[in-house]
């Protein structure tokens, strides 16, 4: 596979990160209490972002992070580094729990009204002026609204790819599908997102995307 | 003749556009990249499609990593719940330990009887389906209050996790369940 486009998000295959995870896991298994908290701190934010991007609901996302971490702590011995990275293992569990959460509780596909009442405040880069912060939030809302219109499968693909910076190979692992399928889901998600974002919204995104 | 060239071009354009996504994400061979690059240089409509695709990628790369960033308060709250929940289940599992131990003992006795008598009938008669309780009792992570720092929870793995843990009920697939 050729080199992928440079991405701001961390790759799931960062070797130094994986080494650090291995070290923490080993310490957890030796009963090092601080290692559990360190492991949580290393991954919880990414797990939350993933859950939130899939469920678009703060409380449900918190529940998923909690379930995932409890499961992971109990199952550390089951993690086999030869089969894949710790991060892809975490994401596999998280995606699975999010699917369950969606089944448990009906979440509308087009959820604007509920999104407006429950969504977490998108946080703007701290150096921005109040006007810029408002514009940033509007831009985030339009992305969120467009995401909410995607089918769950397409949403998973685009969120893993761009929200978490996974390669298609890693996505295939997490989603348990052929790599070609992962690629075509991302492509379909692009088309759908482009169609659902209005011209105004695209202009708004442009303003920040290029900044 | 004219019609046929037109069809060829339409087909080529369709083919190119289908590959734009792969082109942008660096999935193509140098030869394929060259072919697409040449086409984009001379086909306005495909170039416009390329620009649109590029803009979408930029937007997603800029915004998706920022979506749903949790606050420190949220993360701290979840951590407290994780600790509490792990401690709770550990305590419950510890309670079921005597039953599990009894079952293990019975199993050992039956096995011993089987070995001594060399009789299959005893083993068949043994009323012992594999019990998930055994697996649960051995697979425990325990958060305990340390006496020297009351109120501060500490994590201490108790009995080691065993192969029996693979039977733990769970909705999430274990890594071993994944396809290579
Ligand atoms: Zn063309």
Tab-separated table of N, CA, C and O in Angstrom, chain A residues 81-195:
chain	number	residue	atom	x	y	z
A	81	UNK	N	-0.605	-8.884	21.330
A	81	UNK	CA	0.015	-7.887	20.441
A	81	UNK	C	0.378	-8.445	19.073
A	81	UNK	O	0.531	-7.679	18.121
A	82	UNK	N	0.488	-9.765	18.970
A	82	UNK	CA	0.829	-10.344	17.662
A	82	UNK	C	-0.335	-10.199	16.682
A	82	UNK	O	-0.150	-10.241	15.475
A	83	UNK	N	-1.541	-10.042	17.234
A	83	UNK	CA	-2.716	-9.972	16.360
A	83	UNK	C	-3.079	-8.561	15.935
A	83	UNK	O	-3.968	-8.359	15.125
A	84	UNK	N	-2.440	-7.580	16.523
A	84	UNK	CA	-2.761	-6.203	16.163
A	84	UNK	C	-2.376	-5.271	17.289
A	84	UNK	O	-1.997	-5.732	18.362
A	85	UNK	N	-2.499	-3.970	17.039
A	85	UNK	CA	-2.086	-3.009	18.053
A	85	UNK	C	-3.137	-2.912	19.158
A	85	UNK	O	-4.298	-3.275	18.976
A	86	UNK	N	-2.699	-2.388	20.302
A	86	UNK	CA	-3.615	-2.185	21.417
A	86	UNK	C	-4.716	-1.205	21.009
A	86	UNK	O	-5.884	-1.382	21.341
A	87	UNK	N	-4.321	-0.174	20.269
A	87	UNK	CA	-5.290	0.833	19.867
A	87	UNK	C	-6.384	0.241	18.972
A	87	UNK	O	-7.560	0.545	19.148
A	88	UNK	N	-6.004	-0.603	18.009
A	88	UNK	CA	-7.054	-1.182	17.159
A	88	UNK	C	-7.939	-2.137	17.972
A	88	UNK	O	-9.134	-2.235	17.721
A	89	UNK	N	-7.332	-2.787	18.967
A	89	UNK	CA	-8.155	-3.643	19.843
A	89	UNK	C	-9.181	-2.790	20.586
A	89	UNK	O	-10.375	-3.119	20.629
A	90	UNK	N	-8.713	-1.672	21.146
A	90	UNK	CA	-9.610	-0.755	21.855
A	90	UNK	C	-10.738	-0.258	20.958
A	90	UNK	O	-11.898	-0.195	21.363
A	91	UNK	N	-10.370	0.097	19.734
A	91	UNK	CA	-11.370	0.638	18.812
A	91	UNK	C	-12.380	-0.432	18.412
A	91	UNK	O	-13.554	-0.144	18.225
A	92	UNK	N	-11.891	-1.661	18.263
A	92	UNK	CA	-12.809	-2.755	17.934
A	92	UNK	C	-13.864	-2.896	19.022
A	92	UNK	O	-15.067	-3.001	18.747
A	93	UNK	N	-13.400	-2.865	20.273
A	93	UNK	CA	-14.326	-2.988	21.402
A	93	UNK	C	-15.267	-1.786	21.444
A	93	UNK	O	-16.478	-1.935	21.627
A	94	UNK	N	-14.720	-0.596	21.222
A	94	UNK	CA	-15.539	0.616	21.298
A	94	UNK	C	-16.620	0.641	20.214
A	94	UNK	O	-17.781	0.946	20.501
A	95	UNK	N	-16.236	0.295	18.990
A	95	UNK	CA	-17.214	0.295	17.897
A	95	UNK	C	-18.322	-0.713	18.211
A	95	UNK	O	-19.509	-0.435	18.038
A	96	UNK	N	-17.922	-1.866	18.725
A	96	UNK	CA	-18.906	-2.896	19.066
A	96	UNK	C	-19.867	-2.407	20.149
A	96	UNK	O	-21.086	-2.607	20.057
A	97	UNK	N	-19.322	-1.750	21.176
A	97	UNK	CA	-20.185	-1.231	22.257
A	97	UNK	C	-21.104	-0.117	21.764
A	97	UNK	O	-22.230	0.018	22.233
A	98	UNK	N	-20.606	0.678	20.835
A	98	UNK	CA	-21.451	1.745	20.288
A	98	UNK	C	-22.604	1.148	19.480
A	98	UNK	O	-23.731	1.649	19.538
A	99	UNK	N	-22.303	0.067	18.744
A	99	UNK	CA	-23.383	-0.590	18.000
A	99	UNK	C	-24.434	-1.112	18.970
A	99	UNK	O	-25.633	-0.973	18.736
A	100	UNK	N	-23.970	-1.702	20.064
A	100	UNK	CA	-24.915	-2.200	21.068
A	100	UNK	C	-25.744	-1.065	21.654
A	100	UNK	O	-26.947	-1.193	21.848
A	101	UNK	N	-25.077	0.045	21.949
A	101	UNK	CA	-25.767	1.186	22.552
A	101	UNK	C	-26.856	1.705	21.614
A	101	UNK	O	-27.942	2.082	22.047
A	102	UNK	N	-26.531	1.683	20.323
A	102	UNK	CA	-27.506	2.159	19.356
A	102	UNK	C	-28.703	1.215	19.281
A	102	UNK	O	-29.846	1.636	19.137
A	103	UNK	N	-28.409	-0.073	19.395
A	103	UNK	CA	-29.503	-1.048	19.378
A	103	UNK	C	-30.367	-0.932	20.619
A	103	UNK	O	-31.579	-1.040	20.556
A	104	UNK	N	-29.674	-0.753	21.774
A	104	UNK	CA	-30.396	-0.667	23.046
A	104	UNK	C	-31.358	0.495	23.061
A	104	UNK	O	-32.446	0.428	23.575
A	105	UNK	N	-30.895	1.592	22.502
A	105	UNK	CA	-31.675	2.810	22.614
A	105	UNK	C	-31.814	3.396	21.231
A	105	UNK	O	-30.832	3.634	20.563
A	106	UNK	N	-33.014	3.611	20.826
A	106	UNK	CA	-33.205	4.108	19.487
A	106	UNK	C	-32.623	5.505	19.363
A	106	UNK	O	-32.963	6.405	20.136
A	107	UNK	N	-31.733	5.682	18.416
A	107	UNK	CA	-31.171	7.001	18.165
A	107	UNK	C	-31.588	7.433	16.767
A	107	UNK	O	-31.317	6.733	15.810
A	108	UNK	N	-32.268	8.545	16.667
A	108	UNK	CA	-32.736	8.970	15.349
A	108	UNK	C	-31.565	9.238	14.410
A	108	UNK	O	-30.513	9.677	14.831
A	109	UNK	N	-31.756	8.922	13.148
A	109	UNK	CA	-30.695	9.140	12.169
A	109	UNK	C	-30.534	10.629	11.894
A	109	UNK	O	-29.441	11.149	11.813
A	110	UNK	N	-31.663	11.317	11.764
A	110	UNK	CA	-31.597	12.771	11.605
A	110	UNK	C	-32.043	13.364	12.935
A	110	UNK	O	-33.214	13.390	13.261
A	111	UNK	N	-31.092	13.805	13.713
A	111	UNK	CA	-31.386	14.077	15.116
A	111	UNK	C	-31.151	15.528	15.492
A	111	UNK	O	-30.747	15.828	16.596
A	112	UNK	N	-31.400	16.423	14.577
A	112	UNK	CA	-31.046	17.814	14.847
A	112	UNK	C	-31.653	18.336	16.138
A	112	UNK	O	-30.969	18.907	16.982
A	113	UNK	N	-32.979	18.105	16.310
A	113	UNK	CA	-33.624	18.682	17.486
A	113	UNK	C	-33.019	18.134	18.773
A	113	UNK	O	-32.718	18.887	19.705
A	114	UNK	N	-32.772	16.820	18.796
A	114	UNK	CA	-32.197	16.256	20.016
A	114	UNK	C	-30.730	16.639	20.159
A	114	UNK	O	-30.224	16.824	21.250
A	115	UNK	N	-30.065	16.799	19.024
A	115	UNK	CA	-28.656	17.216	19.091
A	115	UNK	C	-28.545	18.588	19.736
A	115	UNK	O	-27.687	18.833	20.571
A	116	UNK	N	-29.436	19.475	19.338
A	116	UNK	CA	-29.355	20.846	19.841
A	116	UNK	C	-29.587	20.898	21.341
A	116	UNK	O	-29.048	21.745	22.028
A	117	UNK	N	-30.376	19.953	21.853
A	117	UNK	CA	-30.641	20.004	23.284
A	117	UNK	C	-29.606	19.253	24.116
A	117	UNK	O	-29.422	19.534	25.275
A	118	UNK	N	-28.897	18.312	23.508
A	118	UNK	CA	-28.020	17.482	24.350
A	118	UNK	C	-26.548	17.497	23.970
A	118	UNK	O	-25.725	16.993	24.693
A	119	UNK	N	-26.224	18.067	22.836
A	119	UNK	CA	-24.836	17.905	22.396
A	119	UNK	C	-23.854	18.622	23.321
A	119	UNK	O	-24.194	19.587	23.976
A	120	UNK	N	-22.638	18.097	23.347
A	120	UNK	CA	-21.618	18.744	24.158
A	120	UNK	C	-21.104	19.963	23.400
A	120	UNK	O	-21.132	20.010	22.182
A	121	UNK	N	-20.667	20.922	24.143
A	121	UNK	CA	-20.182	22.165	23.542
A	121	UNK	C	-18.895	21.904	22.763
A	121	UNK	O	-17.921	21.431	23.337
A	122	UNK	N	-18.891	22.164	21.454
A	122	UNK	CA	-17.628	21.986	20.741
A	122	UNK	C	-16.632	23.033	21.242
A	122	UNK	O	-17.007	24.187	21.423
A	123	UNK	N	-15.426	22.601	21.498
A	123	UNK	CA	-14.481	23.527	22.102
A	123	UNK	C	-13.526	24.110	21.082
A	123	UNK	O	-12.813	23.395	20.402
A	124	UNK	N	-13.554	25.405	20.950
A	124	UNK	CA	-12.740	26.089	19.956
A	124	UNK	C	-11.301	26.187	20.447
A	124	UNK	O	-11.045	26.143	21.636
A	125	UNK	N	-10.360	26.300	19.503
A	125	UNK	CA	-8.981	26.568	19.907
A	125	UNK	C	-8.960	27.808	20.800
A	125	UNK	O	-9.608	28.804	20.499
A	126	UNK	N	-8.232	27.757	21.896
A	126	UNK	CA	-8.395	28.742	22.970
A	126	UNK	C	-7.979	30.164	22.582
A	126	UNK	O	-8.415	31.128	23.187
A	127	UNK	N	-7.137	30.294	21.540
A	127	UNK	CA	-6.629	31.627	21.233
A	127	UNK	C	-7.607	32.465	20.401
A	127	UNK	O	-7.315	33.599	20.063
A	128	UNK	N	-8.781	31.896	20.083
A	128	UNK	CA	-9.661	32.604	19.153
A	128	UNK	C	-10.468	33.717	19.809
A	128	UNK	O	-10.768	33.667	20.996
A	129	UNK	N	-10.836	34.712	18.973
A	129	UNK	CA	-11.720	35.783	19.425
A	129	UNK	C	-13.114	35.195	19.626
A	129	UNK	O	-13.417	34.126	19.100
A	130	UNK	N	-13.988	35.917	20.372
A	130	UNK	CA	-15.355	35.401	20.565
A	130	UNK	C	-16.083	35.157	19.244
A	130	UNK	O	-16.770	34.149	19.098
A	131	UNK	N	-15.896	36.073	18.280
A	131	UNK	CA	-16.565	35.895	16.984
A	131	UNK	C	-16.063	34.622	16.297
A	131	UNK	O	-16.837	33.842	15.756
A	132	UNK	N	-14.755	34.451	16.334
A	132	UNK	CA	-14.174	33.271	15.694
A	132	UNK	C	-14.639	32.003	16.393
A	132	UNK	O	-14.881	30.985	15.751
A	133	UNK	N	-14.782	32.100	17.722
A	133	UNK	CA	-15.224	30.923	18.479
A	133	UNK	C	-16.643	30.534	18.072
A	133	UNK	O	-16.956	29.353	17.931
A	134	UNK	N	-17.494	31.554	17.872
A	134	UNK	CA	-18.867	31.283	17.445
A	134	UNK	C	-18.865	30.631	16.062
A	134	UNK	O	-19.556	29.641	15.828
A	135	UNK	N	-18.033	31.177	15.165
A	135	UNK	CA	-17.969	30.636	13.808
A	135	UNK	C	-17.442	29.200	13.828
A	135	UNK	O	-17.919	28.331	13.094
A	136	UNK	N	-16.462	28.953	14.691
A	136	UNK	CA	-15.913	27.587	14.838
A	136	UNK	C	-17.000	26.632	15.300
A	136	UNK	O	-17.150	25.526	14.792
A	137	UNK	N	-17.797	27.111	16.260
A	137	UNK	CA	-18.849	26.240	16.786
A	137	UNK	C	-19.892	25.950	15.710
A	137	UNK	O	-20.374	24.829	15.588
A	138	UNK	N	-20.217	26.980	14.916
A	138	UNK	CA	-21.166	26.770	13.817
A	138	UNK	C	-20.631	25.723	12.838
A	138	UNK	O	-21.376	24.862	12.370
A	139	UNK	N	-19.339	25.837	12.564
A	139	UNK	CA	-18.728	24.894	11.622
A	139	UNK	C	-18.801	23.474	12.181
A	139	UNK	O	-19.135	22.532	11.472
A	140	UNK	N	-18.502	23.342	13.488
A	140	UNK	CA	-18.567	22.017	14.116
A	140	UNK	C	-19.984	21.471	14.075
A	140	UNK	O	-20.202	20.285	13.835
A	141	UNK	N	-20.946	22.361	14.315
A	141	UNK	CA	-22.339	21.910	14.303
A	141	UNK	C	-22.750	21.417	12.928
A	141	UNK	O	-23.487	20.435	12.810
A	142	UNK	N	-22.275	22.101	11.880
A	142	UNK	CA	-22.692	21.663	10.548
A	142	UNK	C	-22.073	20.312	10.206
A	142	UNK	O	-22.721	19.478	9.576
A	143	UNK	N	-20.845	20.086	10.654
A	143	UNK	CA	-20.227	18.758	10.440
A	143	UNK	C	-21.017	17.694	11.208
A	143	UNK	O	-21.300	16.607	10.706
A	144	UNK	N	-21.371	18.041	12.436
A	144	UNK	CA	-22.085	17.089	13.283
A	144	UNK	C	-23.450	16.743	12.684
A	144	UNK	O	-23.874	15.587	12.677
A	145	UNK	N	-24.098	17.774	12.160
A	145	UNK	CA	-25.409	17.571	11.542
A	145	UNK	C	-25.273	16.676	10.308
A	145	UNK	O	-26.072	15.775	10.087
A	146	UNK	N	-24.223	16.943	9.519
A	146	UNK	CA	-24.005	16.125	8.319
A	146	UNK	C	-23.694	14.675	8.710
A	146	UNK	O	-24.187	13.738	8.089
A	147	UNK	N	-22.896	14.509	9.770
A	147	UNK	CA	-22.577	13.155	10.251
A	147	UNK	C	-23.826	12.413	10.681
A	147	UNK	O	-23.969	11.219	10.440
A	148	UNK	N	-24.733	13.156	11.335
A	148	UNK	CA	-25.928	12.515	11.879
A	148	UNK	C	-26.818	11.962	10.773
A	148	UNK	O	-27.655	11.100	11.014
A	149	UNK	N	-26.619	12.464	9.551
A	149	UNK	CA	-27.444	11.967	8.442
A	149	UNK	C	-26.841	10.737	7.773
A	149	UNK	O	-27.479	10.112	6.940
A	150	UNK	N	-25.602	10.429	8.107
A	150	UNK	CA	-24.961	9.251	7.513
A	150	UNK	C	-25.495	7.975	8.149
A	150	UNK	O	-25.840	7.964	9.326
A	151	UNK	N	-25.481	6.906	7.385
A	151	UNK	CA	-25.841	5.612	7.966
A	151	UNK	C	-24.738	5.224	8.957
A	151	UNK	O	-23.599	5.682	8.833
A	152	UNK	N	-25.082	4.387	9.955
A	152	UNK	CA	-24.078	4.009	10.959
A	152	UNK	C	-22.788	3.460	10.356
A	152	UNK	O	-21.697	3.789	10.808
A	153	UNK	N	-22.880	2.628	9.315
A	153	UNK	CA	-21.681	2.023	8.731
A	153	UNK	C	-20.773	3.076	8.093
A	153	UNK	O	-19.553	3.032	8.245
A	154	UNK	N	-21.395	4.017	7.370
A	154	UNK	CA	-20.587	5.059	6.725
A	154	UNK	C	-19.986	5.989	7.778
A	154	UNK	O	-18.861	6.455	7.652
A	155	UNK	N	-20.752	6.233	8.828
A	155	UNK	CA	-20.262	7.106	9.890
A	155	UNK	C	-19.040	6.477	10.573
A	155	UNK	O	-18.037	7.137	10.809
A	156	UNK	N	-19.142	5.191	10.849
A	156	UNK	CA	-17.995	4.492	11.449
A	156	UNK	C	-16.748	4.650	10.581
A	156	UNK	O	-15.660	4.943	11.079
A	157	UNK	N	-16.948	4.459	9.278
A	157	UNK	CA	-15.793	4.499	8.370
A	157	UNK	C	-15.141	5.872	8.369
A	157	UNK	O	-13.928	5.998	8.548
A	158	UNK	N	-15.945	6.898	8.217
A	158	UNK	CA	-15.375	8.233	8.076
A	158	UNK	C	-14.776	8.729	9.402
A	158	UNK	O	-13.755	9.414	9.430
A	159	UNK	N	-15.372	8.331	10.492
A	159	UNK	CA	-14.887	8.753	11.813
A	159	UNK	C	-13.561	8.054	12.163
A	159	UNK	O	-12.638	8.680	12.675
A	160	UNK	N	-13.463	6.775	11.843
A	160	UNK	CA	-12.206	6.069	12.106
A	160	UNK	C	-11.086	6.610	11.219
A	160	UNK	O	-9.948	6.750	11.645
A	161	UNK	N	-11.450	6.923	9.991
A	161	UNK	CA	-10.451	7.394	9.041
A	161	UNK	C	-9.944	8.798	9.412
A	161	UNK	O	-8.756	9.022	9.534
A	162	UNK	N	-10.864	9.730	9.594
A	162	UNK	CA	-10.444	11.125	9.777
A	162	UNK	C	-10.447	11.581	11.234
A	162	UNK	O	-9.686	12.450	11.608
A	163	UNK	N	-11.326	11.026	12.026
A	163	UNK	CA	-11.342	11.423	13.437
A	163	UNK	C	-10.223	10.764	14.218
A	163	UNK	O	-9.688	11.336	15.161
A	164	UNK	N	-9.859	9.529	13.826
A	164	UNK	CA	-8.848	8.795	14.579
A	164	UNK	C	-7.591	8.508	13.750
A	164	UNK	O	-6.631	7.950	14.277
A	165	UNK	N	-7.609	8.837	12.469
A	165	UNK	CA	-6.404	8.704	11.654
A	165	UNK	C	-5.971	7.282	11.354
A	165	UNK	O	-4.786	7.010	11.178
A	166	UNK	N	-6.917	6.364	11.280
A	166	UNK	CA	-6.559	4.974	10.980
A	166	UNK	C	-6.254	4.795	9.494
A	166	UNK	O	-6.820	5.492	8.653
A	167	UNK	N	-5.397	3.841	9.187
A	167	UNK	CA	-5.174	3.458	7.795
A	167	UNK	C	-6.337	2.538	7.387
A	167	UNK	O	-7.066	2.030	8.248
A	168	UNK	N	-6.457	2.299	6.080
A	168	UNK	CA	-7.545	1.430	5.634
A	168	UNK	C	-7.359	0.007	6.161
A	168	UNK	O	-8.315	-0.699	6.435
A	169	UNK	N	-6.100	-0.371	6.296
A	169	UNK	CA	-5.828	-1.710	6.813
A	169	UNK	C	-6.293	-1.835	8.259
A	169	UNK	O	-6.917	-2.828	8.642
A	170	UNK	N	-6.003	-0.810	9.048
A	170	UNK	CA	-6.443	-0.821	10.444
A	170	UNK	C	-7.970	-0.771	10.529
A	170	UNK	O	-8.585	-1.425	11.368
A	171	UNK	N	-8.559	0.014	9.623
A	171	UNK	CA	-10.025	0.090	9.608
A	171	UNK	C	-10.640	-1.269	9.309
A	171	UNK	O	-11.654	-1.648	9.902
A	172	UNK	N	-10.033	-1.975	8.364
A	172	UNK	CA	-10.544	-3.302	8.016
A	172	UNK	C	-10.505	-4.219	9.234
A	172	UNK	O	-11.423	-5.005	9.473
A	173	UNK	N	-9.447	-4.056	10.023
A	173	UNK	CA	-9.295	-4.860	11.236
A	173	UNK	C	-10.394	-4.514	12.253
A	173	UNK	O	-11.057	-5.403	12.791
A	174	UNK	N	-10.571	-3.225	12.482
A	174	UNK	CA	-11.550	-2.781	13.477
A	174	UNK	C	-12.975	-3.124	13.045
A	174	UNK	O	-13.798	-3.568	13.847
A	175	UNK	N	-13.268	-2.899	11.769
A	175	UNK	CA	-14.643	-3.092	11.290
A	175	UNK	C	-14.902	-4.528	10.838
A	175	UNK	O	-16.019	-4.860	10.459
A	176	UNK	N	-13.853	-5.341	10.864
A	176	UNK	CA	-13.961	-6.731	10.464
A	176	UNK	C	-14.572	-6.857	9.059
A	176	UNK	O	-15.597	-7.519	8.861
A	177	UNK	N	-13.944	-6.156	8.135
A	177	UNK	CA	-14.407	-6.193	6.745
A	177	UNK	C	-13.182	-6.117	5.846
A	177	UNK	O	-12.097	-5.779	6.310
A	178	UNK	N	-13.325	-6.460	4.547
A	178	UNK	CA	-12.175	-6.324	3.653
A	178	UNK	C	-11.744	-4.862	3.535
A	178	UNK	O	-12.563	-3.951	3.703
A	179	UNK	N	-10.460	-4.674	3.241
A	179	UNK	CA	-9.925	-3.318	3.128
A	179	UNK	C	-10.650	-2.521	2.050
A	179	UNK	O	-10.929	-1.336	2.215
A	180	UNK	N	-10.998	-3.196	0.964
A	180	UNK	CA	-11.709	-2.533	-0.136
A	180	UNK	C	-13.064	-2.001	0.338
A	180	UNK	O	-13.508	-0.946	-0.094
A	181	UNK	N	-13.694	-2.760	1.214
A	181	UNK	CA	-14.994	-2.326	1.743
A	181	UNK	C	-14.818	-1.067	2.579
A	181	UNK	O	-15.608	-0.120	2.476
A	182	UNK	N	-13.773	-1.053	3.410
A	182	UNK	CA	-13.510	0.132	4.228
A	182	UNK	C	-13.298	1.347	3.336
A	182	UNK	O	-13.846	2.424	3.583
A	183	UNK	N	-12.527	1.151	2.270
A	183	UNK	CA	-12.256	2.256	1.347
A	183	UNK	C	-13.530	2.763	0.693
A	183	UNK	O	-13.757	3.972	0.601
A	184	UNK	N	-14.361	1.829	0.241
A	184	UNK	CA	-15.547	2.297	-0.474
A	184	UNK	C	-16.553	2.952	0.479
A	184	UNK	O	-17.252	3.879	0.092
A	185	UNK	N	-16.558	2.512	1.745
A	185	UNK	CA	-17.441	3.193	2.707
A	185	UNK	C	-16.999	4.638	2.927
A	185	UNK	O	-17.830	5.543	3.014
A	186	UNK	N	-15.690	4.844	3.010
A	186	UNK	CA	-15.197	6.209	3.188
A	186	UNK	C	-15.556	7.055	1.965
A	186	UNK	O	-15.990	8.205	2.090
A	187	UNK	N	-15.402	6.453	0.787
A	187	UNK	CA	-15.713	7.194	-0.445
A	187	UNK	C	-17.200	7.558	-0.483
A	187	UNK	O	-17.569	8.695	-0.789
A	188	UNK	N	-18.051	6.607	-0.132
A	188	UNK	CA	-19.500	6.874	-0.127
A	188	UNK	C	-19.845	7.933	0.914
A	188	UNK	O	-20.708	8.787	0.683
A	189	UNK	N	-19.155	7.871	2.056
A	189	UNK	CA	-19.405	8.862	3.104
A	189	UNK	C	-19.035	10.259	2.610
A	189	UNK	O	-19.745	11.230	2.867
A	190	UNK	N	-17.922	10.353	1.883
A	190	UNK	CA	-17.522	11.639	1.298
A	190	UNK	C	-18.633	12.216	0.452
A	190	UNK	O	-18.998	13.376	0.574
A	191	UNK	N	-19.135	11.374	-0.453
A	191	UNK	CA	-20.169	11.850	-1.368
A	191	UNK	C	-21.384	12.326	-0.595
A	191	UNK	O	-21.920	13.397	-0.856
A	192	UNK	N	-21.797	11.529	0.387
A	192	UNK	CA	-22.988	11.880	1.156
A	192	UNK	C	-22.762	13.174	1.934
A	192	UNK	O	-23.641	14.036	1.997
A	193	UNK	N	-21.567	13.316	2.522
A	193	UNK	CA	-21.288	14.518	3.310
A	193	UNK	C	-21.259	15.753	2.419
A	193	UNK	O	-21.778	16.808	2.777
A	194	UNK	N	-20.642	15.594	1.258
A	194	UNK	CA	-20.551	16.726	0.339
A	194	UNK	C	-21.947	17.163	-0.079
A	194	UNK	O	-22.233	18.348	-0.182
A	195	UNK	N	-22.821	16.188	-0.279
A	195	UNK	CA	-24.175	16.535	-0.695
A	195	UNK	C	-24.991	17.144	0.432
A	195	UNK	O	-25.873	17.960	0.183
